Coordinates of N, CA and C in Angstrom, one line a residue:
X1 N -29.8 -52.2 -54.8 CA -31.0 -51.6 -54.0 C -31.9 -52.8 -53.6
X2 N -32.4 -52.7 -52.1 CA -33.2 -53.9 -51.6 C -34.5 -53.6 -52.5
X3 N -34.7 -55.1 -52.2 CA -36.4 -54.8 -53.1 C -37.2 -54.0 -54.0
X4 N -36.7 -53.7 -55.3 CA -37.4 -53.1 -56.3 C -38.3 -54.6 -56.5
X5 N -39.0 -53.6 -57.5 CA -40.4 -54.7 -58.1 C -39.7 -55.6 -58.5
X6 N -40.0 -57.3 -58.4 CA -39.6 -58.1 -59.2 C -37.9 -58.9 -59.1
X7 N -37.9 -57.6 -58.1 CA -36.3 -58.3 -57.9 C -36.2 -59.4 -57.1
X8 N -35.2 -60.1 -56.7 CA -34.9 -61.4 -56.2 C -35.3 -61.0 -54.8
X9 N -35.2 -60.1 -54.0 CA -35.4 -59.9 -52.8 C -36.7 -58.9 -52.3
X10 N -37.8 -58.6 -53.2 CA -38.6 -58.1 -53.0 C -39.5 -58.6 -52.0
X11 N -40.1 -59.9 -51.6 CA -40.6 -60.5 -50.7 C -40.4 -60.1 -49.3
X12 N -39.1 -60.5 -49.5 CA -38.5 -60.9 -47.9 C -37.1 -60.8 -47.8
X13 N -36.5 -59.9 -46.6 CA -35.4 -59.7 -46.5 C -34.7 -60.7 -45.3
X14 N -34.0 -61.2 -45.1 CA -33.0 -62.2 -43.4 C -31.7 -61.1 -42.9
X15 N -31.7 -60.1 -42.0 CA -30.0 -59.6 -42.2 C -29.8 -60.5 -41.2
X16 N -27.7 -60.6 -41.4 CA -27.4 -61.0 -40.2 C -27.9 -60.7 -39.5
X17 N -26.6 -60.9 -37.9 CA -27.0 -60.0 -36.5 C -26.1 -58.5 -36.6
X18 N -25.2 -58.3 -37.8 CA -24.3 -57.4 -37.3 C -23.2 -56.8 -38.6
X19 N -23.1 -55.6 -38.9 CA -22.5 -55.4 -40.1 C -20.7 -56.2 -40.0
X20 N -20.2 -56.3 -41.1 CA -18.8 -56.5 -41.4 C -17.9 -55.1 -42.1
X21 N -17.6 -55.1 -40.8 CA -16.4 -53.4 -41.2 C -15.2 -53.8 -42.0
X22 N -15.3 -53.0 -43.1 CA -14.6 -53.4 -43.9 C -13.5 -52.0 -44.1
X23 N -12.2 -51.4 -43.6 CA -12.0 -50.3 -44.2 C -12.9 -48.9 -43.5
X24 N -13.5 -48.3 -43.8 CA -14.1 -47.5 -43.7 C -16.2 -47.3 -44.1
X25 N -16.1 -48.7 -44.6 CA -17.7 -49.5 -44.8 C -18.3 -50.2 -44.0
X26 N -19.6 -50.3 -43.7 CA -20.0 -51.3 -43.3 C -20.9 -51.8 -44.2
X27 N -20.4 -53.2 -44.2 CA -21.2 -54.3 -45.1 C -22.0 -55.2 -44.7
X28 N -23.3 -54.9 -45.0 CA -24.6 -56.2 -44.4 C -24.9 -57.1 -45.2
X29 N -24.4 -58.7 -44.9 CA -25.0 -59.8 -46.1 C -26.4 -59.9 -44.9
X30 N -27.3 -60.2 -46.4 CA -28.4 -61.1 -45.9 C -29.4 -61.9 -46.9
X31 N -29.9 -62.6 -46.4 CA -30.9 -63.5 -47.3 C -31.9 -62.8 -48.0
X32 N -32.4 -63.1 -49.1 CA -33.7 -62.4 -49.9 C -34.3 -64.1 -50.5
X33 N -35.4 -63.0 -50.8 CA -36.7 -63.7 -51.8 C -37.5 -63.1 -52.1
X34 N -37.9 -63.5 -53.4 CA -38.8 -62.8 -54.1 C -40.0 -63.2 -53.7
X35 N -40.5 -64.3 -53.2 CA -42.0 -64.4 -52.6 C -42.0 -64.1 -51.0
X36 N -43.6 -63.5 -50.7 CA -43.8 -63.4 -49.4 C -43.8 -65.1 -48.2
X37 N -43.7 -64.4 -47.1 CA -43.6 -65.3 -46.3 C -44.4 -66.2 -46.1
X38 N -44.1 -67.8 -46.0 CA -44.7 -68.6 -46.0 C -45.1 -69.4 -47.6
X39 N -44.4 -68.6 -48.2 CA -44.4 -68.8 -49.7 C -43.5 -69.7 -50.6
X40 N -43.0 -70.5 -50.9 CA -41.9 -70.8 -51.4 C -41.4 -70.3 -52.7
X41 N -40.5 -70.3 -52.4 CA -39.3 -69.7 -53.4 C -37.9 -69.7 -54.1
X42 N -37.4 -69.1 -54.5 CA -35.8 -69.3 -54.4 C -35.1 -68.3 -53.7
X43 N -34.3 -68.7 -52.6 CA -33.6 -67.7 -51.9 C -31.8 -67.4 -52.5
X44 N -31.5 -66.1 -52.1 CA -30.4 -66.0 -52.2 C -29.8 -65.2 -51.0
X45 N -28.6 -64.7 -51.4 CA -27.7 -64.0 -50.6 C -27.5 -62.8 -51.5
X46 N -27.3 -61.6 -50.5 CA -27.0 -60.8 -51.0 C -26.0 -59.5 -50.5
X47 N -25.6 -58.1 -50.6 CA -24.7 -57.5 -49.8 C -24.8 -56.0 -49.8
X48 N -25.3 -55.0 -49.0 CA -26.0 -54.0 -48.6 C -24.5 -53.0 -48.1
X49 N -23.8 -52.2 -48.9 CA -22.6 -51.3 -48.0 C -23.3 -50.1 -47.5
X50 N -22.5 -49.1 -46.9 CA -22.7 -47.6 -46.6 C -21.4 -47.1 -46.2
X51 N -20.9 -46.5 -46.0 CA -19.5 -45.4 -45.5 C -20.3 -45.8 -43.5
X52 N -18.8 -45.9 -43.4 CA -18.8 -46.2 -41.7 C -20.2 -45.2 -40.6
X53 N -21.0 -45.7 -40.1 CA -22.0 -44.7 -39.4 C -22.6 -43.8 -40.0
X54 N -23.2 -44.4 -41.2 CA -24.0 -43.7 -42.3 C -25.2 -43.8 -42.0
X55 N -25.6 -44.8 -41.1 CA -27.1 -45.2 -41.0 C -28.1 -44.2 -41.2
X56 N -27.9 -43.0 -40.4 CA -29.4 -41.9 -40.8 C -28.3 -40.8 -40.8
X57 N -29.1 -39.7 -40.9 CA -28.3 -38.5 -40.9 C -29.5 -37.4 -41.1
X58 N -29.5 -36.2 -41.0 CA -30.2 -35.2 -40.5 C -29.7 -34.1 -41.9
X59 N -30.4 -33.8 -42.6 CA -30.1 -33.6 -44.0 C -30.7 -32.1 -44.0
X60 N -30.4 -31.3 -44.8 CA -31.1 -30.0 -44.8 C -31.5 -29.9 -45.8
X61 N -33.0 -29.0 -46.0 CA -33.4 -29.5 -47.3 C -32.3 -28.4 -48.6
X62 N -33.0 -28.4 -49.6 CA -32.5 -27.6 -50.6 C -32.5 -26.2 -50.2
X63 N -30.9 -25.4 -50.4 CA -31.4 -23.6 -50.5 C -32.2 -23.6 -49.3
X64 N -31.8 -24.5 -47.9 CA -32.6 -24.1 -46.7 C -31.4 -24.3 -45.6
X65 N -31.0 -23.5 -44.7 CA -30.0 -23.8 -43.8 C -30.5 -24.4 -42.5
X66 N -30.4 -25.5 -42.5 CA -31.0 -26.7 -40.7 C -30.4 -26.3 -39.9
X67 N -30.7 -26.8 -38.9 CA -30.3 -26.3 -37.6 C -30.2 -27.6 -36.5
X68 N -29.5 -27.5 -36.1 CA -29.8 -28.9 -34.7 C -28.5 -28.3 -33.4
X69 N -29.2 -28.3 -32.2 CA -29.1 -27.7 -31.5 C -29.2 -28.7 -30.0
X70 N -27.6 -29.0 -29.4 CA -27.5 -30.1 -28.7 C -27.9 -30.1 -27.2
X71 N -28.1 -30.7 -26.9 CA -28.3 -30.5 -25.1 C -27.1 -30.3 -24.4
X72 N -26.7 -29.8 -23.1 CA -26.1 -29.2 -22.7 C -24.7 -30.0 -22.6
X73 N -23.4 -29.8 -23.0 CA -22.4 -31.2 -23.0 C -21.0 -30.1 -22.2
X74 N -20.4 -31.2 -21.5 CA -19.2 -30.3 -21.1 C -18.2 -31.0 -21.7
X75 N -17.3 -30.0 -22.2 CA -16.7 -30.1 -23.1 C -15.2 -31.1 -22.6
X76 N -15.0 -32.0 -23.4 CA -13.6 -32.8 -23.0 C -13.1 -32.9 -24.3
X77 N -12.5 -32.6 -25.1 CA -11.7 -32.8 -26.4 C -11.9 -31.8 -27.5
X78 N -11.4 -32.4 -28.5 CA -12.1 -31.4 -29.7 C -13.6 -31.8 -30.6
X79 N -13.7 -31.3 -31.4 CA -15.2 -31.7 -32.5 C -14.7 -32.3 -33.4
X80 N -15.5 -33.6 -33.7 CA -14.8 -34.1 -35.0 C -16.3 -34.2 -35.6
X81 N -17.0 -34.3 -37.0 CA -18.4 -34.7 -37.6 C -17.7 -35.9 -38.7
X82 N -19.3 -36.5 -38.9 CA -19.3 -37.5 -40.2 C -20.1 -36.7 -41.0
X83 N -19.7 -36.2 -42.0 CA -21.0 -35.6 -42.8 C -20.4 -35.2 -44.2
X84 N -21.3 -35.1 -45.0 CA -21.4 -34.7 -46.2 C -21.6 -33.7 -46.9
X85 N -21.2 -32.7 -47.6 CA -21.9 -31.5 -47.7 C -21.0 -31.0 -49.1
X86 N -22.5 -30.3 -50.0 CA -21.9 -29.1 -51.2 C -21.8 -28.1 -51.1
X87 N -22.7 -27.4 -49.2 CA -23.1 -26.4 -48.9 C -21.9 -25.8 -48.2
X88 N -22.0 -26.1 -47.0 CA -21.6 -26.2 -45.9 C -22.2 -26.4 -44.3
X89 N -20.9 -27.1 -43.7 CA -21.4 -27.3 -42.1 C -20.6 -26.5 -41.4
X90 N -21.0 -25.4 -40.5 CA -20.6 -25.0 -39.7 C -21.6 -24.7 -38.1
X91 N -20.3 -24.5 -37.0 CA -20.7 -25.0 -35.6 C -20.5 -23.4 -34.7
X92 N -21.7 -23.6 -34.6 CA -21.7 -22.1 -33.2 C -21.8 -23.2 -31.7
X93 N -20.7 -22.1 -30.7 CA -20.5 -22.9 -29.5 C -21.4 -21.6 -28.7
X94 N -21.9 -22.5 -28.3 CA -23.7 -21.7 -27.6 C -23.2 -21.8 -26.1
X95 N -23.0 -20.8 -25.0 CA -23.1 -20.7 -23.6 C -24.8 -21.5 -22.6
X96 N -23.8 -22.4 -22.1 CA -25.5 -23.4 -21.5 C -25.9 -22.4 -20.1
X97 N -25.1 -21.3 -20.2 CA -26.0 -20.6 -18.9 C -26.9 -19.7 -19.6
X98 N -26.5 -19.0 -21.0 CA -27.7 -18.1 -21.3 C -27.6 -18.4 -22.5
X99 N -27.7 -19.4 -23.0 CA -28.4 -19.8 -24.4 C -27.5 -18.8 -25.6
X100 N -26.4 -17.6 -25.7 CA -26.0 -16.6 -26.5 C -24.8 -17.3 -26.8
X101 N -24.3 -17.4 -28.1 CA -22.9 -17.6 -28.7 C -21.9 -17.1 -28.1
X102 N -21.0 -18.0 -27.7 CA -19.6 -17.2 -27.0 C -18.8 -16.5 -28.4
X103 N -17.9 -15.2 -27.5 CA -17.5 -14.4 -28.5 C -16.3 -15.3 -29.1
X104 N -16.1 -15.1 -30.6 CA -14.9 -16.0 -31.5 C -15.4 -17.8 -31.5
X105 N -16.8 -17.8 -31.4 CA -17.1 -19.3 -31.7 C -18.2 -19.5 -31.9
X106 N -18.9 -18.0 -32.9 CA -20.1 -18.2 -33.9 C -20.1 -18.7 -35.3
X107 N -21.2 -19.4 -35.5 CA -20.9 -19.7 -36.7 C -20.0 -19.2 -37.9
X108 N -20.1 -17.9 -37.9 CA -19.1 -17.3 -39.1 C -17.7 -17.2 -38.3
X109 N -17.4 -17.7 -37.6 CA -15.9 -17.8 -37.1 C -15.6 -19.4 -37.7
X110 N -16.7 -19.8 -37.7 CA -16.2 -21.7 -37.7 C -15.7 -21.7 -39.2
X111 N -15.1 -22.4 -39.4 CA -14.5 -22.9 -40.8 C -15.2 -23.8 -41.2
X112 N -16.1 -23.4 -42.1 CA -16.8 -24.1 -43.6 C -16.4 -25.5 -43.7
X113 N -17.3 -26.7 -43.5 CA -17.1 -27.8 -43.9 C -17.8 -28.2 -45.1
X114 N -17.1 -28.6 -46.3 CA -17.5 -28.8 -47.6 C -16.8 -29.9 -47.8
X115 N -17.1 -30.9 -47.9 CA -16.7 -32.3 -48.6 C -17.2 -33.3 -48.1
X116 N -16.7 -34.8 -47.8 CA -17.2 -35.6 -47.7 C -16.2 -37.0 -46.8
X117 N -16.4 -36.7 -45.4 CA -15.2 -37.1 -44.7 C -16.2 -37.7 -43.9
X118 N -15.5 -38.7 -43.0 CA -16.0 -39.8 -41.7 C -15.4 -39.0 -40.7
X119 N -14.3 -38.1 -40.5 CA -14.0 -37.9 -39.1 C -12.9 -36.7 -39.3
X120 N -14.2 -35.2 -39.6 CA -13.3 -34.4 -39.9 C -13.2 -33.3 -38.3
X121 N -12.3 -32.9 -38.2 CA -12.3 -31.9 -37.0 C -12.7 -30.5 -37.3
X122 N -13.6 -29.7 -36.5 CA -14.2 -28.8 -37.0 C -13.4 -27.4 -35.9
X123 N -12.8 -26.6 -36.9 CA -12.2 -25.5 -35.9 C -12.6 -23.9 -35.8
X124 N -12.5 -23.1 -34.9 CA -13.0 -21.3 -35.8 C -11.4 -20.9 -35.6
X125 N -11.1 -20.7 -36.5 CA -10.1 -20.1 -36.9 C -8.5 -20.8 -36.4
X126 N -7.8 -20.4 -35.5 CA -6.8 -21.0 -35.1 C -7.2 -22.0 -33.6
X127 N -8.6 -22.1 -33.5 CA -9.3 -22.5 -32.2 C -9.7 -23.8 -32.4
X128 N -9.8 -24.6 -31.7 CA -10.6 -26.1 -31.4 C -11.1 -26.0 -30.4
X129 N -12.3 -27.0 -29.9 CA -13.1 -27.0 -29.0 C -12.6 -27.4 -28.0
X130 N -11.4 -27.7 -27.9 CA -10.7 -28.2 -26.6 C -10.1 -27.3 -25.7
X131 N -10.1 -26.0 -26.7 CA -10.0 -25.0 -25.4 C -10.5 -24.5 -24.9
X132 N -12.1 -25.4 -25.0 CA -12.7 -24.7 -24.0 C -12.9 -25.9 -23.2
X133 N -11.9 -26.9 -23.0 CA -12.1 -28.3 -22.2 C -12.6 -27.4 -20.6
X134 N -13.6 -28.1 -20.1 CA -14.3 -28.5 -18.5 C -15.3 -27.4 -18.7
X135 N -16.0 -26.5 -19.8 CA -17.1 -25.6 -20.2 C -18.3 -26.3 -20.4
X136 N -19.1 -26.1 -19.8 CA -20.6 -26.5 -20.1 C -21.0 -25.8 -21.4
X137 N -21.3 -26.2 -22.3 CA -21.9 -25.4 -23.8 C -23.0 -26.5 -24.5
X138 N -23.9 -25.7 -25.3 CA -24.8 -26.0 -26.5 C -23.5 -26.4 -28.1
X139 N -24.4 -27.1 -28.4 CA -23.5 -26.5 -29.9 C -24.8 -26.8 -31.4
X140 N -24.7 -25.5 -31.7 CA -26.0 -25.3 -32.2 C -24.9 -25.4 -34.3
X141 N -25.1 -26.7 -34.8 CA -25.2 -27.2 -36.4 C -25.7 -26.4 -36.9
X142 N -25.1 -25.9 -38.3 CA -25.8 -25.1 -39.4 C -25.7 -25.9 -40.3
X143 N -26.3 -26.3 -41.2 CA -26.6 -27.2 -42.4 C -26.7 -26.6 -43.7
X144 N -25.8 -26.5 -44.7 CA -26.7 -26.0 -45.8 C -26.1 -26.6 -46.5
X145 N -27.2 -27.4 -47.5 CA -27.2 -28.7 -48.8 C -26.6 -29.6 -48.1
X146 N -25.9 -30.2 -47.0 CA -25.6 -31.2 -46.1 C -26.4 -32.0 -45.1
X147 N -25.7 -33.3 -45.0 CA -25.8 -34.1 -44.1 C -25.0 -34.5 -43.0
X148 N -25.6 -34.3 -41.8 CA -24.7 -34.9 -40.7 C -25.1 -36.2 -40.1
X149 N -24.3 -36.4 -40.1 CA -24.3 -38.5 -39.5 C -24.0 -38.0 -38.0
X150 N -23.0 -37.9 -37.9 CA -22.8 -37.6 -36.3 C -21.7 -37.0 -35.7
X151 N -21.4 -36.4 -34.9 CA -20.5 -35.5 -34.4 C -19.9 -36.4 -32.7
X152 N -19.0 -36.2 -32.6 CA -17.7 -36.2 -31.4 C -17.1 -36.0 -30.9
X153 N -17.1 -35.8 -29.4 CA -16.1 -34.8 -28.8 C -15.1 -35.8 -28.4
X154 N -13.6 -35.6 -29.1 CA -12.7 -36.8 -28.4 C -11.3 -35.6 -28.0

């Protein structure tokens, strides 16, 4: 953990310019010290991981289901998410001409994402988002006890 009280890097942090992908991580070395700047001290090196495109993510709180709700995208592939979840994540495909769930692609059609994957594909039933390739659509996230890092249409 950077900078607790007293630790060797509590002062002052140096990251490189750029993580080192390692596998499915990205790894940040960077300089610390425990005195503030302009201070002398002893420096070291140190190394910061996360699961690939972990940087932020959009979390729901406890026993509350989130919501995030995309701008208008036309559709070219299927849905893949990075996300985490004990709850689950599921995906309603929202019509961009009147804002109402297309029929067989509301959320209780979508299949329940529960675990903890970098690039899982999200389907309702025997369906992917690719059939609805050249469709203008919303796609309105349900969240519950999860985090989403990010989603893709490939």
């Amino acid at each position: 953990t950077l900078g607790r009280e007293a630790n060797w890097d509590t002062g002052q942090i140096y990251l490189t310019d750029k993580p080192v992908l390692v596998e499915d991580e990205m790894w940040f070395y960077y300089g610390g010290n425990k005195s503030s700047h302009n201070i002398p001290g002893t420096s070291a090196i140190g190394m910061a991981k996360t699961k690939l495109n972990r940087l932020f993510g959009a979390r729901s709180l406890p026993d509350t289901v989130g919501r995030i709700l995309t701008r208008p995208i036309k559709v070219n592939g299927d849905l893949f998410i990075n996300a985490e979840s004990i709850g689950a994540v599921q995906v309603e495909v929202i019509s961009a001409d009147n804002d109402k769930p297309l029929d067989g692609w509301r959320a209780k059609d979508c299949e329940p994402f529960i675990g903890d994957e970098l690039n899982k594909t999200i389907c309702w039933g025997n369906k992917s988002l690719s059939d609805l390739n050249g469709t203008l659509v919303r796609l309105r996230f349900q969240l519950k006890d999860a985090v989403l890092y990010s989603f893709d249409i490939r």
